[in-house]
PDB file of N, CA and C in Angstrom:
ATOM      1  N   ARG A   1      -8.082   5.742   6.194  1.00 71.00           N
ATOM      2  CA  ARG A   1      -8.617   4.936   7.048  1.00 71.00           C
ATOM      3  C   ARG A   1      -9.356   3.966   6.954  1.00 71.00           C
ATOM      4  N   VAL A   2      -8.780   2.732   8.229  1.00 75.00           N
ATOM      5  CA  VAL A   2      -8.966   1.583   7.725  1.00 75.00           C
ATOM      6  C   VAL A   2     -10.052   1.231   9.247  1.00 75.00           C
ATOM      7  N   ALA A   3     -11.452   0.740   9.297  1.00 80.00           N
ATOM      8  CA  ALA A   3     -12.146   0.424  10.877  1.00 80.00           C
ATOM      9  C   ALA A   3     -12.993  -0.718  10.015  1.00 80.00           C
ATOM     10  N   GLU A   4     -13.157  -1.125  11.055  1.00 84.00           N
ATOM     11  CA  GLU A   4     -14.229  -2.946  10.899  1.00 84.00           C
ATOM     12  C   GLU A   4     -14.443  -3.245   9.373  1.00 84.00           C
ATOM     13  N   GLY A   5     -12.943  -3.445   8.886  1.00 78.00           N
ATOM     14  CA  GLY A   5     -12.710  -4.154   7.256  1.00 78.00           C
ATOM     15  C   GLY A   5     -13.297  -3.191   6.428  1.00 78.00           C
ATOM     16  N   GLU A   6     -13.535  -2.002   6.387  1.00 82.00           N
ATOM     17  CA  GLU A   6     -13.533  -0.766   5.605  1.00 82.00           C
ATOM     18  C   GLU A   6     -12.538   0.192   5.645  1.00 82.00           C
ATOM     19  N   GLY A   7     -12.044  -0.226   4.248  1.00 77.00           N
ATOM     20  CA  GLY A   7     -11.144   1.453   4.030  1.00 77.00           C
ATOM     21  C   GLY A   7     -11.839   2.541   3.356  1.00 77.00           C
ATOM     22  N   ARG A   8     -11.344   4.022   3.768  1.00 78.00           N
ATOM     23  CA  ARG A   8     -11.872   4.867   3.189  1.00 78.00           C
ATOM     24  C   ARG A   8     -10.814   6.065   3.227  1.00 78.00           C
ATOM     25  N   LEU A   9     -10.558   6.498   1.678  1.00 76.00           N
ATOM     26  CA  LEU A   9     -10.006   7.722   1.622  1.00 76.00           C
ATOM     27  C   LEU A   9     -10.749   9.041   1.928  1.00 76.00           C
ATOM     28  N   GLU A  10     -10.478   9.623   2.586  1.00 76.00           N
ATOM     29  CA  GLU A  10     -10.711  10.965   2.393  1.00 76.00           C
ATOM     30  C   GLU A  10      -9.688  12.365   2.723  1.00 76.00           C
ATOM     31  N   PRO A  11     -10.076  13.701   1.809  1.00 79.00           N
ATOM     32  CA  PRO A  11      -8.967  14.287   1.463  1.00 79.00           C
ATOM     33  C   PRO A  11      -8.581  15.081   2.706  1.00 79.00           C
ATOM     34  N   GLY A  12      -7.734  15.501   3.001  1.00 74.00           N
ATOM     35  CA  GLY A  12      -7.120  16.155   4.263  1.00 74.00           C
ATOM     36  C   GLY A  12      -6.161  15.411   4.949  1.00 74.00           C
ATOM     37  N   GLY A  13      -6.241  15.031   6.151  1.00 71.00           N
ATOM     38  CA  GLY A  13      -5.310  13.834   7.033  1.00 71.00           C
ATOM     39  C   GLY A  13      -3.814  14.942   7.939  1.00 71.00           C
ATOM     40  N   GLN A  14      -3.180  14.053   7.801  1.00 74.00           N
ATOM     41  CA  GLN A  14      -1.810  14.614   9.061  1.00 74.00           C
ATOM     42  C   GLN A  14      -0.562  14.552   7.971  1.00 74.00           C
ATOM     43  N   GLY A  15      -0.674  14.108   6.653  1.00 73.00           N
ATOM     44  CA  GLY A  15       0.300  14.173   5.515  1.00 73.00           C
ATOM     45  C   GLY A  15       1.468  12.553   5.827  1.00 73.00           C
ATOM     46  N   GLY A  16       0.334  12.009   5.798  1.00 86.00           N
ATOM     47  CA  GLY A  16       1.033  10.462   6.272  1.00 86.00           C
ATOM     48  C   GLY A  16       1.764  10.055   5.234  1.00 86.00           C
ATOM     49  N   PRO A  17       1.720   8.572   5.038  1.00 92.00           N
ATOM     50  CA  PRO A  17       2.526   8.259   3.730  1.00 92.00           C
ATOM     51  C   PRO A  17       2.013   8.647   2.587  1.00 92.00           C
ATOM     52  N   ARG A  18       2.999   9.143   1.566  1.00 92.00           N
ATOM     53  CA  ARG A  18       2.542   9.774   0.068  1.00 92.00           C
ATOM     54  C   ARG A  18       3.232   8.765  -1.339  1.00 92.00           C
ATOM     55  N   PHE A  19       1.957   8.579  -1.838  1.00 94.00           N
ATOM     56  CA  PHE A  19       2.517   7.848  -2.634  1.00 94.00           C
ATOM     57  C   PHE A  19       1.246   8.122  -4.123  1.00 94.00           C
ATOM     58  N   GLY A  20       1.836   7.426  -5.111  1.00 94.00           N
ATOM     59  CA  GLY A  20       1.187   7.558  -6.501  1.00 94.00           C
ATOM     60  C   GLY A  20       0.593   6.261  -6.891  1.00 94.00           C
ATOM     61  N   ILE A  21      -0.448   6.525  -7.619  1.00 94.00           N
ATOM     62  CA  ILE A  21      -1.729   5.352  -8.207  1.00 94.00           C
ATOM     63  C   ILE A  21      -0.429   4.309  -8.560  1.00 94.00           C
ATOM     64  N   GLY A  22       0.362   4.506  -9.237  1.00 95.00           N
ATOM     65  CA  GLY A  22       1.403   3.248  -9.215  1.00 95.00           C
ATOM     66  C   GLY A  22       1.994   2.398  -8.221  1.00 95.00           C
ATOM     67  N   ALA A  23       2.329   3.726  -7.635  1.00 96.00           N
ATOM     68  CA  ALA A  23       2.736   2.735  -6.377  1.00 96.00           C
ATOM     69  C   ALA A  23       1.519   1.942  -5.348  1.00 96.00           C
ATOM     70  N   LEU A  24       0.442   2.370  -5.602  1.00 93.00           N
ATOM     71  CA  LEU A  24      -0.636   2.114  -4.679  1.00 93.00           C
ATOM     72  C   LEU A  24      -1.315   1.014  -5.586  1.00 93.00           C
ATOM     73  N   SER A  25      -1.439   0.494  -6.865  1.00 93.00           N
ATOM     74  CA  SER A  25      -1.368  -0.508  -7.648  1.00 93.00           C
ATOM     75  C   SER A  25      -0.792  -1.689  -7.454  1.00 93.00           C
ATOM     76  N   SER A  26       0.731  -1.442  -6.913  1.00 93.00           N
ATOM     77  CA  SER A  26       1.710  -2.334  -6.508  1.00 93.00           C
ATOM     78  C   SER A  26       1.091  -3.203  -4.940  1.00 93.00           C
ATOM     79  N   LEU A  27       0.932  -2.123  -4.019  1.00 93.00           N
ATOM     80  CA  LEU A  27       0.417  -2.510  -3.000  1.00 93.00           C
ATOM     81  C   LEU A  27      -0.564  -3.057  -2.882  1.00 93.00           C
ATOM     82  N   TYR A  28      -1.735  -2.365  -3.844  1.00 90.00           N
ATOM     83  CA  TYR A  28      -2.816  -3.197  -3.932  1.00 90.00           C
ATOM     84  C   TYR A  28      -2.845  -4.794  -4.314  1.00 90.00           C
ATOM     85  N   THR A  29      -2.381  -4.773  -5.487  1.00 88.00           N
ATOM     86  CA  THR A  29      -1.898  -6.029  -5.813  1.00 88.00           C
ATOM     87  C   THR A  29      -1.105  -7.295  -5.024  1.00 88.00           C
ATOM     88  N   GLY A  30      -0.522  -6.733  -4.217  1.00 87.00           N
ATOM     89  CA  GLY A  30       0.372  -7.801  -2.796  1.00 87.00           C
ATOM     90  C   GLY A  30       1.774  -7.961  -3.660  1.00 87.00           C
ATOM     91  N   TRP A  31       1.941  -6.969  -5.151  1.00 88.00           N
ATOM     92  CA  TRP A  31       3.323  -7.237  -5.733  1.00 88.00           C
ATOM     93  C   TRP A  31       4.422  -6.417  -4.760  1.00 88.00           C
ATOM     94  N   ALA A  32       4.055  -5.516  -3.951  1.00 93.00           N
ATOM     95  CA  ALA A  32       5.143  -4.941  -3.391  1.00 93.00           C
ATOM     96  C   ALA A  32       4.629  -4.397  -2.227  1.00 93.00           C
ATOM     97  N   THR A  33       5.567  -4.664  -0.904  1.00 95.00           N
ATOM     98  CA  THR A  33       5.628  -3.826   0.580  1.00 95.00           C
ATOM     99  C   THR A  33       5.880  -2.748   0.436  1.00 95.00           C
ATOM    100  N   THR A  34       5.557  -2.135   1.406  1.00 97.00           N
ATOM    101  CA  THR A  34       6.162  -0.493   1.893  1.00 97.00           C
ATOM    102  C   THR A  34       7.241  -0.470   2.043  1.00 97.00           C
ATOM    103  N   ALA A  35       7.879  -1.424   1.973  1.00 97.00           N
ATOM    104  CA  ALA A  35       9.822  -1.392   2.476  1.00 97.00           C
ATOM    105  C   ALA A  35       9.894  -1.596   0.639  1.00 97.00           C
ATOM    106  N   THR A  36      10.118  -1.994  -0.286  1.00 97.00           N
ATOM    107  CA  THR A  36      10.050  -2.129  -1.599  1.00 97.00           C
ATOM    108  C   THR A  36       9.679  -0.910  -1.874  1.00 97.00           C
ATOM    109  N   LEU A  37       8.689   0.011  -1.656  1.00 98.00           N
ATOM    110  CA  LEU A  37       7.814   1.421  -2.196  1.00 98.00           C
ATOM    111  C   LEU A  37       9.615   2.053  -1.880  1.00 98.00           C
ATOM    112  N   LEU A  38       9.524   1.762  -0.871  1.00 97.00           N
ATOM    113  CA  LEU A  38      10.287   3.042   0.044  1.00 97.00           C
ATOM    114  C   LEU A  38      11.901   2.931  -0.679  1.00 97.00           C
ATOM    115  N   ARG A  39      12.314   1.227  -0.888  1.00 97.00           N
ATOM    116  CA  ARG A  39      13.787   1.357  -1.385  1.00 97.00           C
ATOM    117  C   ARG A  39      13.535   1.848  -2.833  1.00 97.00           C
ATOM    118  N   ALA A  40      12.486   2.201  -3.722  1.00 97.00           N
ATOM    119  CA  ALA A  40      12.540   2.102  -4.974  1.00 97.00           C
ATOM    120  C   ALA A  40      12.435   3.680  -4.798  1.00 97.00           C
ATOM    121  N   GLY A  41      12.016   4.399  -4.111  1.00 97.00           N
ATOM    122  CA  GLY A  41      11.675   5.987  -4.053  1.00 97.00           C
ATOM    123  C   GLY A  41      10.312   6.241  -4.449  1.00 97.00           C
ATOM    124  N   LEU A  42       9.788   5.375  -4.265  1.00 97.00           N
ATOM    125  CA  LEU A  42       7.958   4.982  -4.781  1.00 97.00           C
ATOM    126  C   LEU A  42       7.073   5.682  -3.595  1.00 97.00           C
ATOM    127  N   LEU A  43       7.612   6.034  -2.475  1.00 96.00           N
ATOM    128  CA  LEU A  43       6.811   5.795  -1.522  1.00 96.00           C
ATOM    129  C   LEU A  43       7.835   7.085  -0.170  1.00 96.00           C
ATOM    130  N   GLU A  44       7.223   7.820   0.313  1.00 95.00           N
ATOM    131  CA  GLU A  44       7.651   8.462   1.382  1.00 95.00           C
ATOM    132  C   GLU A  44       6.918   9.122   2.408  1.00 95.00           C
ATOM    133  N   GLY A  45       7.420   9.394   3.398  1.00 92.00           N
ATOM    134  CA  GLY A  45       6.939   9.594   4.705  1.00 92.00           C
ATOM    135  C   GLY A  45       5.372   8.952   5.436  1.00 92.00           C
ATOM    136  N   GLY A  46       5.263   9.067   6.308  1.00 91.00           N
ATOM    137  CA  GLY A  46       4.442   7.640   7.334  1.00 91.00           C
ATOM    138  C   GLY A  46       5.418   7.539   8.302  1.00 91.00           C
ATOM    139  N   SER A  47       4.585   6.826   9.535  1.00 93.00           N
ATOM    140  CA  SER A  47       5.403   6.302  10.724  1.00 93.00           C
ATOM    141  C   SER A  47       5.307   4.560  10.192  1.00 93.00           C
ATOM    142  N   ALA A  48       6.306   4.193  11.095  1.00 95.00           N
ATOM    143  CA  ALA A  48       6.557   3.105  11.008  1.00 95.00           C
ATOM    144  C   ALA A  48       5.267   2.565  11.580  1.00 95.00           C
ATOM    145  N   ALA A  49       4.520   2.656  12.069  1.00 93.00           N
ATOM    146  CA  ALA A  49       3.271   1.916  12.516  1.00 93.00           C
ATOM    147  C   ALA A  49       2.317   1.938  11.031  1.00 93.00           C
ATOM    148  N   GLN A  50       2.036   3.290  10.584  1.00 92.00           N
ATOM    149  CA  GLN A  50       1.008   3.907   9.748  1.00 92.00           C
ATOM    150  C   GLN A  50       1.410   2.373   8.471  1.00 92.00           C
ATOM    151  N   LEU A  51       3.006   2.646   8.258  1.00 95.00           N
ATOM    152  CA  LEU A  51       3.546   1.664   6.978  1.00 95.00           C
ATOM    153  C   LEU A  51       2.922  -0.113   7.496  1.00 95.00           C
ATOM    154  N   ARG A  52       3.131  -0.018   8.792  1.00 94.00           N
ATOM    155  CA  ARG A  52       2.596  -1.696   9.054  1.00 94.00           C
ATOM    156  C   ARG A  52       1.265  -1.654   8.642  1.00 94.00           C
ATOM    157  N   ALA A  53       0.506  -1.165   8.988  1.00 91.00           N
ATOM    158  CA  ALA A  53      -1.209  -0.839   8.628  1.00 91.00           C
ATOM    159  C   ALA A  53      -1.335  -1.007   7.127  1.00 91.00           C
ATOM    160  N   LEU A  54      -0.573  -0.432   6.033  1.00 92.00           N
ATOM    161  CA  LEU A  54      -0.631  -0.498   5.183  1.00 92.00           C
ATOM    162  C   LEU A  54      -0.426  -1.502   4.360  1.00 92.00           C
ATOM    163  N   ASP A  55       1.047  -1.945   5.217  1.00 94.00           N
ATOM    164  CA  ASP A  55       1.429  -3.600   4.876  1.00 94.00           C
ATOM    165  C   ASP A  55      -0.075  -4.672   5.471  1.00 94.00           C
ATOM    166  N   ALA A  56      -0.541  -4.763   6.261  1.00 92.00           N
ATOM    167  CA  ALA A  56      -1.375  -5.504   7.170  1.00 92.00           C
ATOM    168  C   ALA A  56      -2.635  -5.772   6.063  1.00 92.00           C
ATOM    169  N   ALA A  57      -3.225  -4.357   6.135  1.00 89.00           N
ATOM    170  CA  ALA A  57      -4.547  -3.949   4.817  1.00 89.00           C
ATOM    171  C   ALA A  57      -4.442  -5.110   3.449  1.00 89.00           C
ATOM    172  N   PHE A  58      -3.194  -4.501   2.878  1.00 89.00           N
ATOM    173  CA  PHE A  58      -2.887  -5.062   1.164  1.00 89.00           C
ATOM    174  C   PHE A  58      -2.196  -6.497   1.373  1.00 89.00           C
ATOM    175  N   ALA A  59      -2.220  -7.280   2.668  1.00 89.00           N
ATOM    176  CA  ALA A  59      -1.624  -8.624   2.683  1.00 89.00           C
ATOM    177  C   ALA A  59      -2.104  -9.782   1.706  1.00 89.00           C
ATOM    178  N   GLY A  60      -1.699 -10.501   1.169  1.00 83.00           N
ATOM    179  CA  GLY A  60      -2.178 -11.566   0.748  1.00 83.00           C
ATOM    180  C   GLY A  60      -1.497 -12.224  -0.211  1.00 83.00           C
ATOM    181  N   PRO A  61      -1.853 -13.309  -0.396  1.00 81.00           N
ATOM    182  CA  PRO A  61      -0.901 -14.209  -1.282  1.00 81.00           C
ATOM    183  C   PRO A  61      -0.148 -13.685  -2.565  1.00 81.00           C
ATOM    184  N   THR A  62       0.795 -14.160  -3.234  1.00 76.00           N
ATOM    185  CA  THR A  62       1.374 -13.578  -4.365  1.00 76.00           C
ATOM    186  C   THR A  62       0.243 -13.651  -5.425  1.00 76.00           C
ATOM    187  N   PRO A  63       0.487 -12.440  -6.223  1.00 75.00           N
ATOM    188  CA  PRO A  63      -0.813 -12.434  -7.281  1.00 75.00           C
ATOM    189  C   PRO A  63      -0.079 -13.711  -8.504  1.00 75.00           C
ATOM    190  N   TRP A  64      -1.100 -13.701  -9.246  1.00 77.00           N
ATOM    191  CA  TRP A  64      -0.821 -14.578 -10.088  1.00 77.00           C
ATOM    192  C   TRP A  64      -1.786 -14.544 -11.357  1.00 77.00           C
ATOM    193  N   MET A  65      -1.523 -15.641 -12.286  1.00 79.00           N
ATOM    194  CA  MET A  65      -2.877 -15.472 -13.447  1.00 79.00           C
ATOM    195  C   MET A  65      -2.520 -16.572 -14.140  1.00 79.00           C
ATOM    196  N   MET A  66      -3.569 -17.425 -14.392  1.00 86.00           N
ATOM    197  CA  MET A  66      -3.534 -18.511 -15.292  1.00 86.00           C
ATOM    198  C   MET A  66      -3.514 -18.678 -16.666  1.00 86.00           C
ATOM    199  N   ASP A  67      -4.018 -17.444 -17.072  1.00 86.00           N
ATOM    200  CA  ASP A  67      -3.691 -17.070 -18.422  1.00 86.00           C
ATOM    201  C   ASP A  67      -1.859 -16.709 -18.844  1.00 86.00           C
ATOM    202  N   GLU A  68      -1.133 -17.155 -19.818  1.00 78.00           N
ATOM    203  CA  GLU A  68       0.238 -16.670 -20.465  1.00 78.00           C
ATOM    204  C   GLU A  68      -0.027 -16.341 -21.344  1.00 78.00           C
ATOM    205  N   PHE A  69       0.886 -15.250 -21.485  1.00 75.00           N
ATOM    206  CA  PHE A  69       1.310 -14.776 -22.921  1.00 75.00           C
ATOM    207  C   PHE A  69       2.556 -14.594 -23.620  1.00 75.00           C
TER     208      PHE A  69
END
């Protein structure tokens, strides 16, 4: 749940979007959108409104790192 600029994870819920930690990491860093995760089979469930809310919550610039490996 996101309210007043804060996100909160709570047990239970109504069975919205389901995804693992790898998909959450990609979403959190802005590397992937919910559409990308759906196509890859890493996200399932959720209404269109819930998926838009996730995309909005994790929207931001493309990730980058100054260091090169």
